[in-house]
Amino acid sequence: MRSTADEFSKLNISADWASTAPNLHKNLSLLSSQQVELAKVLIEMGQSHLFQHWAEPGVDDDEKRAFFDQIAKLNSSYLGGLAAYIKTARKLLADSKAGKNPYDGFTPSVPSGEVLKYGDDNFVQFEEAGIKDARKAAFVLVAGGLGERLGYNGIKVALPRETTTGTCFLQHYIESILALQEASCSLAGGDCRADIPLAIMTSDDTHLRTLELLEKNSYFGMKPTQVKLLKQEKVACLDDNEAHLALDPRNKYSIQTKPHGHGDVHSLLYSSGLLKVWHDAGLRWVLFFQDTNGLLFKAIPAALGVSTTKQYHVNSLAVPRKAKEAIGGITKLTHKDGRTMVINVEYNQLDPLLRASGYPDGDVNSETGYSPFPGNINQLIFEIGPYLEELTKTGGAISEFVNPKYKDATKTAFKSSTRLECMMQDYPKTLPPTARVGFTVMDAWLAYAPVKNNPEDAAKVPKGNPYHSATSGEMAIYRCHSLILRKAGVKIDDPVIQVFNGQEVEVWSRVVWKPKWALTFSEVKRKVSGNCSISQRSTMAIKGSNIALEDLSLDGALIVEAVDGAEVKVGGPVQNKGWTIENVDYKDTSIPEEIRIRGFRFNKVEQLEKTYTEPGKYSLKP
């Protein structure tokens, strides 16, 4: 048997280990050769403080081994390992302390892109082009977050998108992708068997619960093989400007960790091999979207149509933004050395950047009443070929940033530990100038109603600014459907203003439909005819692909559900007591969380409800 000392001499353990980290040195015999290698990396990177409190051999030995299991995970899940992480952290922390401007030398200008007006001929053409190409797309849902910030203890994708049907976000997303799949295949004609894949980026917090939600609901109609979950790992926290790794205050044998940001989605798609699988299967597009934007799929067909028509390598779906609004602006940056890039610039950086570049007023609205820089909403469309090519060079690494909260102006100590972060929308920073990077702007009422603020925070939002709460998110869905039907010729009453959870919102007719009823404006127009009208107090839910509205006059509640083979014509006067809206107090814990964070619930007094379970032709006229 070789002695332990011989083994360590082979691993080039230098004599000064004993003085640098005496407690580690005493415990070396507990470690495998791989763990000793990791210990070497930590010592070389100035992390000997991690071993200061280690006990004598024979005490806490399992915890010491668990510490190195965690180090091995942190090392393998970061491109270049922990040494690269610490080096990058030191550089970024030094830049942060010095107040270095990341855009130094760059001049901003408005990039080129497509501004769409819902329902006009141009929009309709882009929608059709998008539907046609949807069978060559893959979708990536970034869903690493819990709903705690909303006052909801579940995963955000399990939250109801609206409470008229109770459909959760994940179900709505999957049903939208399946409807796209079907619509795209029927346009293709012939024997089309496209299964549009969906990848979901999860985290330690959401992985098992997302899987459980899918399995419990039979994947909401998708084949389990279509759905792939990719779990994001966390990164080490940093205690100071020297990038000393932070120990967990509750466990001296554990490193404190935090999420690295949604930019990890790129490295996960690459390292999992999934992107290559999609590329080799002949797919052309990958669409990234966020976990609680209930309107997104209204905008996807046209945005994808812009990508395919304009042949954009990168297309950011955007909404008009008011100057200084707390939403990033899509900006073209030109460096004095000639480099250019089109990226999202955060709102707090855009104004000083403009002022420093010859725009004395900074971020101001143009004659349109909006900033000329479109608002980034983090819904991205990439062409797979160039994307895979780029990730093959970078491994999916995205430029990082650090945002330490300093104790005082000396910037020498942090209020709490920090970490490196990365954002998915920063991907274009590494692209060559030849890359075709553009944007597609659509009205916020059609494309953007995220649910991210709890009732108390939302109620503090200055009047006129979006609440981005469960209350406003649900009301935005009714507004969107009402406005689409109006454009299709239906007479829809104006909304009334009501206050729920301290938020003043427009309450439109509660109109919802399943994605398979209509994905595009052309489909809505095709299924609505004659003189249709819907009163403000009305509720209507359409669940079926072949339901047509013809001379319908609705004043009350109407729920129609039909299997795919059933063709139903709905018309005539429908009048009943309907559903009333009742205020609820978000502090009332006797009410389920998903209801009380909205501040209202429906009292289903009376409705006309019809379900058609057999194929055939039907007429619903009361």
Coordinates of C-alpha atoms in Angstrom, one line a residue:
M1 CA 0.0 0.0 0.0
R2 CA 1.3 3.4 -0.9
S3 CA 1.2 5.9 1.9
T4 CA -1.2 8.9 1.7
A5 CA 1.8 11.2 1.6
D6 CA 3.0 9.4 -1.6
E7 CA -0.5 9.9 -3.1
F8 CA -0.5 13.6 -2.3
S9 CA 3.1 14.1 -3.6
K10 CA 1.9 12.7 -6.9
L11 CA -0.9 15.4 -6.9
N12 CA 1.7 18.2 -6.5
I13 CA 0.4 19.2 -3.1
S14 CA 3.0 21.8 -2.0
A15 CA 4.3 22.1 1.5
D16 CA 2.8 25.5 2.1
W17 CA -0.7 24.0 2.1
A18 CA -0.1 23.3 5.8
S19 CA 0.3 27.0 6.5
T20 CA -2.3 28.3 4.0
A21 CA -5.1 25.9 5.1
P22 CA -3.9 23.9 8.1
N23 CA -7.4 22.5 8.8
L24 CA -7.8 21.3 5.2
H25 CA -4.3 19.8 5.3
K26 CA -5.2 17.7 8.4
N27 CA -8.3 16.4 6.6
L28 CA -6.7 15.5 3.2
S29 CA -6.8 11.7 3.9
L30 CA -10.6 11.9 3.9
L31 CA -10.7 13.1 0.3
S32 CA -10.6 11.3 -3.0
S33 CA -7.9 12.3 -5.6
Q34 CA -10.6 14.3 -7.5
Q35 CA -11.6 16.1 -4.4
V36 CA -8.0 17.0 -3.6
E37 CA -7.8 18.4 -7.2
L38 CA -10.8 20.6 -6.4
A39 CA -9.2 21.6 -3.1
K40 CA -6.1 22.7 -5.0
V41 CA -8.2 24.9 -7.3
L42 CA -9.8 26.6 -4.3
I43 CA -6.5 27.2 -2.6
E44 CA -4.9 28.6 -5.8
M45 CA -7.9 30.9 -6.3
G46 CA -7.4 32.4 -2.7
Q47 CA -10.3 30.6 -1.1
S48 CA -8.5 29.1 2.0
H49 CA -11.0 30.9 4.3
L50 CA -13.5 28.2 3.4
F51 CA -11.5 25.7 5.6
Q52 CA -10.9 28.0 8.6
H53 CA -13.7 26.4 10.7
W54 CA -13.1 22.8 9.7
A55 CA -13.0 20.4 12.6
E56 CA -10.3 17.8 13.3
P57 CA -10.4 14.5 11.3
G58 CA -13.1 12.2 12.8
V59 CA -15.5 15.1 13.4
D60 CA -18.1 16.2 10.8
D61 CA -16.4 13.9 8.2
D62 CA -19.6 13.4 6.2
E63 CA -20.3 17.1 6.1
K64 CA -16.7 17.7 4.7
R65 CA -17.3 15.2 1.9
A66 CA -20.7 16.8 1.2
F67 CA -18.9 20.1 0.9
F68 CA -16.8 18.7 -1.9
D69 CA -19.8 17.1 -3.6
Q70 CA -21.2 20.7 -3.7
I71 CA -17.9 22.1 -5.0
A72 CA -17.8 19.4 -7.7
K73 CA -21.4 20.4 -8.8
L74 CA -20.6 24.1 -8.9
N75 CA -17.4 23.4 -10.8
S76 CA -19.0 21.2 -13.5
S77 CA -22.1 23.3 -14.0
Y78 CA -20.2 26.5 -14.9
L79 CA -18.4 26.8 -18.2
G80 CA -14.7 26.8 -17.4
G81 CA -15.2 25.7 -13.8
L82 CA -15.0 27.5 -10.5
A83 CA -11.6 29.0 -11.4
A84 CA -13.1 30.8 -14.4
Y85 CA -16.1 31.9 -12.3
I86 CA -13.8 33.5 -9.6
K87 CA -11.6 35.2 -12.3
T88 CA -14.6 36.7 -14.1
A89 CA -16.1 37.8 -10.7
R90 CA -12.9 39.6 -9.7
K91 CA -12.8 41.5 -13.0
L92 CA -16.5 42.5 -12.9
L93 CA -16.4 43.4 -9.2
A94 CA -13.3 45.7 -9.9
D95 CA -15.2 47.3 -12.8
S96 CA -18.3 47.8 -10.6
K97 CA -16.2 49.4 -7.8
A98 CA -14.6 51.7 -10.3
G99 CA -18.0 52.6 -11.7
K100 CA -17.0 51.5 -15.2
N101 CA -19.6 52.1 -17.9
P102 CA -20.2 48.9 -19.8
Y103 CA -21.2 50.9 -22.9
D104 CA -18.1 53.2 -22.9
G105 CA -17.2 54.1 -26.5
F106 CA -20.7 53.2 -27.8
T107 CA -23.2 55.5 -29.4
P108 CA -26.9 54.5 -29.3
S109 CA -29.3 54.7 -32.3
V110 CA -32.7 53.2 -33.1
P111 CA -32.2 49.8 -34.8
S112 CA -34.3 48.7 -37.8
G113 CA -37.3 46.5 -37.2
E114 CA -41.0 46.0 -38.0
V115 CA -43.8 47.9 -36.3
L116 CA -47.1 46.1 -36.8
K117 CA -50.7 47.3 -36.5
Y118 CA -53.1 44.5 -35.4
G119 CA -55.5 43.4 -38.0
D120 CA -54.3 45.3 -41.1
D121 CA -53.3 43.5 -44.3
N122 CA -49.6 43.6 -43.4
F123 CA -50.3 42.0 -40.0
V124 CA -52.5 39.3 -41.5
Q125 CA -49.8 38.4 -44.1
F126 CA -47.2 38.1 -41.4
E127 CA -49.6 35.9 -39.3
E128 CA -50.1 33.5 -42.2
A129 CA -46.3 33.3 -42.9
G130 CA -45.8 32.5 -39.2
I131 CA -48.4 29.8 -39.1
K132 CA -46.9 28.2 -42.2
D133 CA -43.4 28.1 -40.6
A134 CA -44.6 27.1 -37.1
R135 CA -44.1 23.4 -37.8
K136 CA -40.4 24.1 -38.1
A137 CA -40.2 25.8 -34.7
A138 CA -39.3 24.7 -31.2
F139 CA -40.4 26.5 -28.0
V140 CA -38.4 27.2 -24.9
L141 CA -40.2 28.2 -21.7
V142 CA -38.1 29.8 -19.0
A143 CA -39.8 28.7 -15.8
G144 CA -37.3 28.7 -12.9
G145 CA -39.4 30.9 -10.6
L146 CA -41.8 30.3 -7.7
G147 CA -44.8 32.6 -7.2
E148 CA -43.7 33.9 -3.8
R149 CA -43.3 37.4 -5.1
L150 CA -46.9 37.3 -6.2
G151 CA -48.2 36.0 -2.9
Y152 CA -48.6 32.6 -4.4
N153 CA -46.8 29.5 -3.0
G154 CA -46.9 27.3 -6.0
I155 CA -44.9 27.4 -9.2
K156 CA -45.8 30.3 -11.4
V157 CA -46.8 28.2 -14.4
A158 CA -49.5 26.4 -12.3
L159 CA -51.2 29.7 -11.6
P160 CA -54.6 30.2 -13.5
R161 CA -54.1 32.5 -16.4
E162 CA -57.7 33.6 -16.0
T163 CA -60.4 32.4 -13.6
T164 CA -63.3 32.2 -16.1
T165 CA -62.1 28.8 -17.3
G166 CA -59.3 28.3 -14.6
T167 CA -56.8 27.3 -17.3
C168 CA -53.3 27.5 -15.8
F169 CA -50.4 29.2 -17.7
L170 CA -48.7 25.9 -18.6
Q171 CA -51.9 24.4 -20.0
H172 CA -52.5 27.5 -22.1
Y173 CA -49.0 27.5 -23.5
I174 CA -49.2 23.8 -24.4
E175 CA -52.7 24.2 -26.0
S176 CA -51.4 27.2 -28.0
I177 CA -48.4 25.2 -29.3
L178 CA -50.7 22.2 -30.2
A179 CA -53.1 24.6 -32.0
L180 CA -50.1 26.1 -33.9
Q181 CA -48.9 22.5 -34.8
E182 CA -52.4 21.7 -36.2
A183 CA -52.8 24.9 -38.1
S184 CA -49.3 24.7 -39.6
C185 CA -49.8 21.1 -40.6
S186 CA -53.1 21.8 -42.3
L187 CA -51.5 24.6 -44.3
A188 CA -48.7 22.2 -45.3
G189 CA -51.2 19.7 -46.6
G190 CA -50.2 16.1 -47.4
D191 CA -48.9 13.8 -44.7
C192 CA -47.7 16.3 -42.1
R193 CA -46.7 14.8 -38.8
A194 CA -44.9 17.7 -37.1
D195 CA -44.6 17.5 -33.3
I196 CA -43.5 20.9 -32.2
P197 CA -41.0 20.4 -29.3
L198 CA -41.2 22.3 -26.0
A199 CA -38.2 22.6 -23.6
I200 CA -38.8 24.0 -20.1
M201 CA -35.9 25.4 -18.1
T202 CA -36.6 24.6 -14.5
S203 CA -34.6 25.2 -11.3
D204 CA -34.2 23.3 -8.0
D205 CA -37.3 25.1 -6.8
T206 CA -39.6 24.2 -9.7
H207 CA -38.2 21.1 -11.4
L208 CA -40.2 18.3 -9.5
R209 CA -43.3 20.4 -9.3
T210 CA -43.3 21.2 -13.0
L211 CA -42.9 17.5 -13.8
E212 CA -45.7 16.6 -11.3
L213 CA -48.0 19.2 -12.9
L214 CA -47.4 17.7 -16.4
E215 CA -47.7 14.1 -15.3
K216 CA -50.9 14.7 -13.3
N217 CA -52.5 16.4 -16.3
S218 CA -51.3 13.9 -19.0
Y219 CA -49.0 16.7 -20.4
F220 CA -52.1 18.7 -21.2
G221 CA -52.5 16.8 -24.5
M222 CA -48.9 16.8 -25.6
K223 CA -46.9 13.6 -26.1
P224 CA -44.5 13.3 -23.2
T225 CA -41.7 12.8 -25.8
Q226 CA -42.4 16.4 -27.0
V227 CA -41.5 17.9 -23.7
K228 CA -38.0 18.1 -22.3
L229 CA -37.1 19.6 -18.9
L230 CA -33.7 21.2 -18.5
K231 CA -32.7 22.0 -14.9
Q232 CA -30.6 25.1 -14.2
E233 CA -28.0 24.9 -11.5
K234 CA -27.2 27.8 -9.1
V235 CA -23.8 29.6 -8.8
A236 CA -21.7 30.4 -5.8
C237 CA -22.3 33.6 -3.9
L238 CA -19.5 36.1 -3.3
D239 CA -18.7 37.9 0.0
D240 CA -16.5 40.8 -1.1
N241 CA -14.6 42.6 -3.9
E242 CA -11.9 39.9 -3.9
A243 CA -14.6 37.3 -4.9
H244 CA -14.2 35.2 -1.7
L245 CA -16.9 32.5 -1.9
A246 CA -19.6 33.0 0.7
L247 CA -20.3 30.3 3.3
D248 CA -23.9 29.5 4.2
P249 CA -24.4 31.3 7.5
R250 CA -26.3 28.2 8.8
N251 CA -23.8 25.6 7.6
K252 CA -20.0 26.2 7.6
Y253 CA -19.7 23.2 5.3
S254 CA -21.8 24.6 2.5
I255 CA -21.4 27.4 0.0
Q256 CA -24.2 29.9 -0.3
T257 CA -25.8 29.8 -3.8
K258 CA -28.2 31.8 -5.9
P259 CA -29.7 31.6 -9.4
H260 CA -27.4 32.7 -12.2
G261 CA -30.2 34.2 -14.3
H262 CA -32.2 33.0 -17.3
G263 CA -29.2 33.5 -19.6
D264 CA -28.3 29.9 -18.6
V265 CA -30.9 28.7 -21.1
H266 CA -28.4 29.0 -23.9
S267 CA -25.7 26.9 -22.3
L268 CA -28.3 24.3 -21.2
L269 CA -29.7 23.9 -24.8
Y270 CA -26.2 23.5 -26.1
S271 CA -24.7 21.2 -23.4
S272 CA -27.8 19.0 -23.4
G273 CA -27.4 18.4 -27.1
L274 CA -31.1 19.4 -27.6
L275 CA -30.3 22.2 -29.9
K276 CA -28.3 19.9 -32.2
V277 CA -31.2 17.3 -32.2
W278 CA -33.6 20.0 -33.3
H279 CA -31.3 21.3 -36.0
D280 CA -30.6 17.8 -37.3
A281 CA -34.4 17.2 -37.4
G282 CA -34.7 20.1 -39.8
L283 CA -36.2 22.6 -37.4
R284 CA -35.5 26.2 -38.3
W285 CA -36.6 28.4 -35.4
V286 CA -36.4 28.5 -31.6
L287 CA -38.8 30.7 -29.7
F288 CA -38.1 31.7 -26.1
F289 CA -40.8 32.9 -23.8
Q290 CA -41.4 33.8 -20.1
D291 CA -43.6 32.0 -17.5
T292 CA -46.5 34.4 -16.9
N293 CA -47.3 36.4 -20.0
G294 CA -50.8 35.3 -20.8
L295 CA -51.1 37.3 -24.1
L296 CA -47.9 36.1 -25.8
F297 CA -49.3 33.6 -28.2
K298 CA -51.6 36.2 -29.7
A299 CA -48.4 37.8 -31.0
I300 CA -46.3 34.8 -31.9
P301 CA -47.7 33.9 -35.4
A302 CA -47.1 37.4 -36.7
A303 CA -43.6 37.8 -35.0
L304 CA -42.5 34.4 -36.4
G305 CA -43.8 35.6 -39.8
V306 CA -41.5 38.7 -39.5
S307 CA -38.6 36.4 -38.8
T308 CA -39.2 34.1 -41.7
T309 CA -40.0 37.0 -44.1
K310 CA -37.1 39.2 -43.1
Q311 CA -34.8 36.3 -42.4
Y312 CA -33.8 37.6 -39.0
H313 CA -31.2 35.6 -37.1
V314 CA -32.5 37.2 -33.9
N315 CA -35.9 38.8 -33.6
S316 CA -37.0 40.5 -30.3
L317 CA -40.7 40.8 -29.8
A318 CA -41.2 44.2 -28.3
V319 CA -44.0 46.7 -27.3
P320 CA -44.1 50.5 -27.5
R321 CA -42.4 51.9 -24.3
K322 CA -42.8 55.3 -22.7
A323 CA -39.6 57.1 -22.1
K324 CA -38.0 56.2 -18.7
E325 CA -40.5 53.4 -18.2
A326 CA -39.0 50.5 -16.2
I327 CA -38.5 48.3 -19.2
G328 CA -35.3 47.9 -21.3
G329 CA -35.1 49.5 -24.7
I330 CA -33.9 47.6 -27.8
T331 CA -31.0 49.7 -29.1
K332 CA -28.3 49.7 -31.8
L333 CA -24.9 50.4 -30.3
T334 CA -22.0 51.5 -32.5
H335 CA -18.5 51.6 -31.0
K336 CA -16.0 54.1 -32.1
D337 CA -13.9 51.2 -33.5
G338 CA -16.8 50.3 -35.8
R339 CA -18.3 47.4 -33.9
T340 CA -22.1 47.3 -33.8
M341 CA -24.6 45.3 -31.9
V342 CA -28.4 45.4 -31.4
I343 CA -29.2 44.6 -27.8
N344 CA -31.5 45.3 -24.9
V345 CA -30.2 48.3 -22.8
E346 CA -31.8 48.4 -19.3
Y347 CA -33.9 51.5 -18.7
N348 CA -31.6 52.9 -16.0
Q349 CA -28.6 52.8 -18.4
L350 CA -30.4 54.0 -21.5
D351 CA -31.0 57.6 -20.3
P352 CA -27.4 58.3 -19.2
L353 CA -26.1 56.6 -22.3
L354 CA -28.2 58.9 -24.6
R355 CA -27.2 62.0 -22.6
A356 CA -23.5 61.1 -22.9
S357 CA -23.9 60.6 -26.7
G358 CA -25.2 64.0 -27.8
Y359 CA -28.8 63.6 -26.8
P360 CA -29.1 66.3 -24.1
D361 CA -32.7 65.4 -23.2
G362 CA -31.8 61.7 -22.8
D363 CA -34.6 59.1 -23.0
V364 CA -37.7 61.1 -24.2
N365 CA -40.8 60.3 -26.2
S366 CA -41.0 61.1 -29.9
E367 CA -44.0 62.7 -31.7
T368 CA -45.7 59.3 -31.4
G369 CA -46.0 59.7 -27.7
Y370 CA -43.6 56.8 -27.1
S371 CA -39.8 56.4 -27.0
P372 CA -38.2 55.6 -30.3
F373 CA -36.5 52.6 -28.6
P374 CA -39.0 49.7 -28.4
G375 CA -39.6 48.0 -25.0
N376 CA -38.0 44.6 -24.6
I377 CA -40.3 41.9 -23.2
N378 CA -37.9 39.0 -23.4
Q379 CA -39.7 37.0 -26.0
L380 CA -37.1 36.1 -28.6
I381 CA -37.0 34.2 -31.9
F382 CA -33.7 32.8 -33.1
E383 CA -32.9 31.0 -36.3
I384 CA -31.5 27.7 -35.2
G385 CA -28.6 27.3 -37.8
P386 CA -26.7 30.5 -36.9
Y387 CA -27.6 30.1 -33.2
L388 CA -26.1 26.6 -33.1
E389 CA -23.0 27.9 -35.0
E390 CA -22.5 30.7 -32.4
L391 CA -23.0 28.4 -29.4
T392 CA -20.5 25.9 -30.8
K393 CA -17.9 28.7 -30.5
T394 CA -19.0 30.0 -27.1
G395 CA -20.5 26.9 -25.4
G396 CA -23.5 29.0 -24.7
A397 CA -21.7 31.4 -22.3
I398 CA -23.4 34.7 -22.1
S399 CA -21.7 37.9 -21.0
E400 CA -22.3 38.3 -17.2
F401 CA -22.8 41.2 -14.9
V402 CA -22.6 41.7 -11.1
N403 CA -24.9 43.9 -9.1
P404 CA -23.5 44.2 -5.5
K405 CA -25.4 46.2 -2.9
Y406 CA -22.6 48.2 -1.2
K407 CA -22.8 49.2 2.5
D408 CA -21.6 52.7 1.8
A409 CA -19.9 55.0 -0.7
T410 CA -16.5 53.5 -0.2
K411 CA -17.7 50.4 -2.0
T412 CA -15.5 48.1 0.1
A413 CA -18.2 46.0 1.8
F414 CA -21.5 44.4 0.7
K415 CA -24.8 44.6 2.5
S416 CA -25.3 40.9 1.6
S417 CA -23.5 38.4 -0.6
T418 CA -23.8 38.8 -4.4
R419 CA -23.2 36.6 -7.5
L420 CA -22.6 36.8 -11.2
E421 CA -25.8 36.9 -13.3
C422 CA -26.6 36.6 -17.0
M423 CA -29.7 37.4 -19.1
M424 CA -31.0 35.5 -22.1
Q425 CA -31.5 38.8 -24.1
D426 CA -27.7 39.5 -23.9
Y427 CA -27.0 36.7 -26.4
P428 CA -26.6 39.2 -29.4
K429 CA -23.6 40.8 -27.6
T430 CA -21.3 38.2 -29.0
L431 CA -22.7 38.1 -32.6
P432 CA -20.7 39.3 -35.6
P433 CA -21.8 42.5 -37.4
T434 CA -23.1 40.4 -40.3
A435 CA -25.8 38.9 -38.0
R436 CA -29.3 40.0 -38.9
V437 CA -30.8 41.3 -35.6
G438 CA -34.2 43.0 -35.6
F439 CA -37.4 43.5 -33.7
T440 CA -41.1 43.3 -34.1
V441 CA -43.2 45.8 -32.2
M442 CA -46.8 45.1 -31.3
D443 CA -49.3 46.8 -29.1
A444 CA -49.0 45.9 -25.4
W445 CA -52.8 45.1 -25.3
L446 CA -52.1 42.3 -27.7
A447 CA -48.7 41.0 -26.6
Y448 CA -47.7 41.8 -23.0
A449 CA -49.5 41.4 -19.7
P450 CA -47.0 39.7 -17.3
V451 CA -48.0 38.6 -13.8
K452 CA -45.1 39.4 -11.4
N453 CA -46.2 41.8 -8.7
N454 CA -48.1 41.0 -5.5
P455 CA -51.2 43.1 -4.6
E456 CA -49.4 45.4 -2.1
D457 CA -46.6 46.3 -4.5
A458 CA -49.0 46.7 -7.4
A459 CA -51.2 49.1 -5.5
K460 CA -48.2 51.3 -5.0
V461 CA -47.5 51.6 -8.7
P462 CA -48.0 55.3 -9.9
K463 CA -51.3 55.8 -11.6
G464 CA -51.2 55.2 -15.4
N465 CA -48.3 52.8 -15.2
P466 CA -48.9 49.0 -15.6
Y467 CA -49.5 47.0 -12.5
H468 CA -48.2 43.7 -13.8
S469 CA -50.2 41.8 -11.2
A470 CA -52.6 38.9 -11.2
T471 CA -55.5 41.4 -11.3
S472 CA -54.2 43.4 -14.3
G473 CA -53.0 40.2 -16.0
E474 CA -56.5 38.6 -16.0
M475 CA -58.3 41.8 -17.0
A476 CA -55.8 42.3 -19.9
I477 CA -56.9 38.9 -21.3
Y478 CA -60.6 40.0 -21.4
R479 CA -59.6 43.4 -22.9
C480 CA -57.5 41.7 -25.6
H481 CA -60.3 39.3 -26.6
S482 CA -62.9 42.0 -26.6
L483 CA -60.7 44.3 -28.8
I484 CA -60.0 41.5 -31.3
L485 CA -63.8 40.7 -31.6
R486 CA -64.5 44.5 -32.0
K487 CA -62.0 44.5 -34.9
A488 CA -63.8 41.5 -36.4
G489 CA -67.1 43.5 -36.4
V490 CA -68.7 42.4 -33.1
K491 CA -70.4 45.2 -31.1
I492 CA -68.7 45.1 -27.7
D493 CA -69.7 47.5 -24.9
D494 CA -67.1 49.8 -23.5
P495 CA -65.4 48.7 -20.2
V496 CA -66.3 50.0 -16.8
I497 CA -63.6 51.1 -14.2
Q498 CA -63.4 49.1 -11.0
V499 CA -60.9 48.8 -8.1
F500 CA -59.6 45.4 -6.9
N501 CA -56.8 45.1 -4.4
G502 CA -56.2 48.8 -4.6
Q503 CA -55.7 48.7 -8.4
E504 CA -57.9 50.6 -10.8
V505 CA -58.6 48.5 -13.9
E506 CA -60.8 48.4 -17.0
V507 CA -63.3 45.6 -16.8
W508 CA -64.3 44.5 -20.2
S509 CA -66.8 41.7 -21.2
R510 CA -65.2 38.4 -19.8
V511 CA -64.5 36.8 -23.2
V512 CA -62.1 33.9 -23.5
W513 CA -61.5 31.2 -26.1
K514 CA -59.2 28.2 -26.3
P515 CA -56.3 28.6 -28.8
K516 CA -57.7 25.9 -31.1
W517 CA -60.8 28.2 -31.7
A518 CA -58.7 30.9 -33.3
L519 CA -54.9 31.6 -33.3
T520 CA -55.0 34.4 -35.9
F521 CA -57.2 37.4 -36.8
S522 CA -58.3 35.7 -40.1
E523 CA -59.6 32.8 -38.1
V524 CA -61.6 35.0 -35.7
K525 CA -63.1 36.9 -38.7
R526 CA -64.0 33.5 -40.4
K527 CA -65.9 32.3 -37.3
V528 CA -67.9 35.5 -36.6
S529 CA -70.7 36.7 -38.9
G530 CA -73.8 38.8 -39.0
N531 CA -74.7 41.3 -36.3
C532 CA -73.1 40.1 -33.1
S533 CA -73.1 42.0 -29.8
I534 CA -71.9 41.4 -26.3
S535 CA -72.8 43.5 -23.3
Q536 CA -70.3 44.6 -20.7
R537 CA -71.7 42.4 -17.9
S538 CA -71.4 39.3 -20.1
T539 CA -69.1 36.3 -19.8
M540 CA -68.4 34.0 -22.8
A541 CA -66.0 31.0 -23.0
I542 CA -65.5 29.2 -26.3
K543 CA -63.9 25.7 -26.0
G544 CA -63.8 24.0 -29.4
S545 CA -62.4 24.5 -32.9
N546 CA -65.6 24.6 -35.0
I547 CA -67.8 27.0 -33.1
A548 CA -69.2 29.9 -35.2
L549 CA -70.9 33.0 -33.9
E550 CA -73.7 34.2 -36.1
D551 CA -76.1 37.1 -35.2
L552 CA -75.4 36.4 -31.5
S553 CA -76.7 38.9 -29.0
L554 CA -75.3 38.0 -25.6
D555 CA -76.3 39.6 -22.3
G556 CA -75.4 37.1 -19.6
A557 CA -73.1 34.1 -19.5
L558 CA -72.5 31.6 -22.3
I559 CA -70.2 28.6 -22.1
V560 CA -69.9 26.4 -25.3
E561 CA -67.7 23.3 -25.5
A562 CA -67.4 21.0 -28.5
V563 CA -65.3 18.0 -29.6
D564 CA -63.2 18.5 -32.8
G565 CA -65.8 16.8 -35.0
A566 CA -68.7 18.9 -33.8
E567 CA -69.7 22.0 -35.9
V568 CA -71.8 24.4 -33.8
K569 CA -73.5 27.6 -34.9
V570 CA -74.3 29.9 -32.0
G571 CA -76.8 32.7 -32.5
G572 CA -79.9 34.6 -31.5
P573 CA -80.5 36.4 -28.2
V574 CA -78.9 34.8 -25.1
Q575 CA -80.0 36.5 -21.9
N576 CA -79.6 35.4 -18.3
K577 CA -78.5 36.7 -15.0
G578 CA -74.9 35.8 -15.8
W579 CA -71.9 35.9 -13.6
T580 CA -71.3 38.8 -11.2
I581 CA -67.9 40.0 -10.0
E582 CA -67.3 40.1 -6.2
N583 CA -64.5 41.9 -4.5
V584 CA -62.3 39.8 -2.2
D585 CA -59.7 40.9 0.3
Y586 CA -56.2 39.6 -0.4
K587 CA -55.6 39.4 3.3
D588 CA -58.5 37.0 3.8
T589 CA -56.7 33.7 4.2
S590 CA -60.0 31.7 4.0
I591 CA -59.9 32.3 0.2
P592 CA -57.5 30.4 -2.0
E593 CA -54.3 32.3 -2.8
E594 CA -54.8 32.2 -6.6
I595 CA -58.2 34.0 -6.1
R596 CA -57.2 36.5 -3.4
I597 CA -54.2 37.8 -5.2
R598 CA -56.6 39.0 -7.9
G599 CA -59.0 40.8 -5.5
F600 CA -62.1 39.4 -7.2
R601 CA -64.0 36.2 -7.9
F602 CA -67.0 35.3 -10.0
N603 CA -70.4 34.4 -8.6
K604 CA -71.9 32.1 -11.2
V605 CA -75.5 33.1 -10.8
E606 CA -76.9 31.8 -14.1
Q607 CA -75.5 30.7 -17.5
L608 CA -76.3 28.9 -20.7
E609 CA -73.8 26.1 -20.9
K610 CA -73.8 23.6 -23.7
T611 CA -71.4 20.7 -24.3
Y612 CA -71.2 18.7 -27.6
T613 CA -69.5 15.4 -27.1
E614 CA -70.4 13.8 -30.5
P615 CA -69.3 14.8 -34.0
G616 CA -72.1 16.4 -36.1
K617 CA -73.7 19.7 -37.1
Y618 CA -75.5 21.6 -34.4
S619 CA -77.3 24.9 -33.9
L620 CA -77.5 26.7 -30.6
K621 CA -80.3 29.2 -30.7
P622 CA -82.2 29.7 -27.5

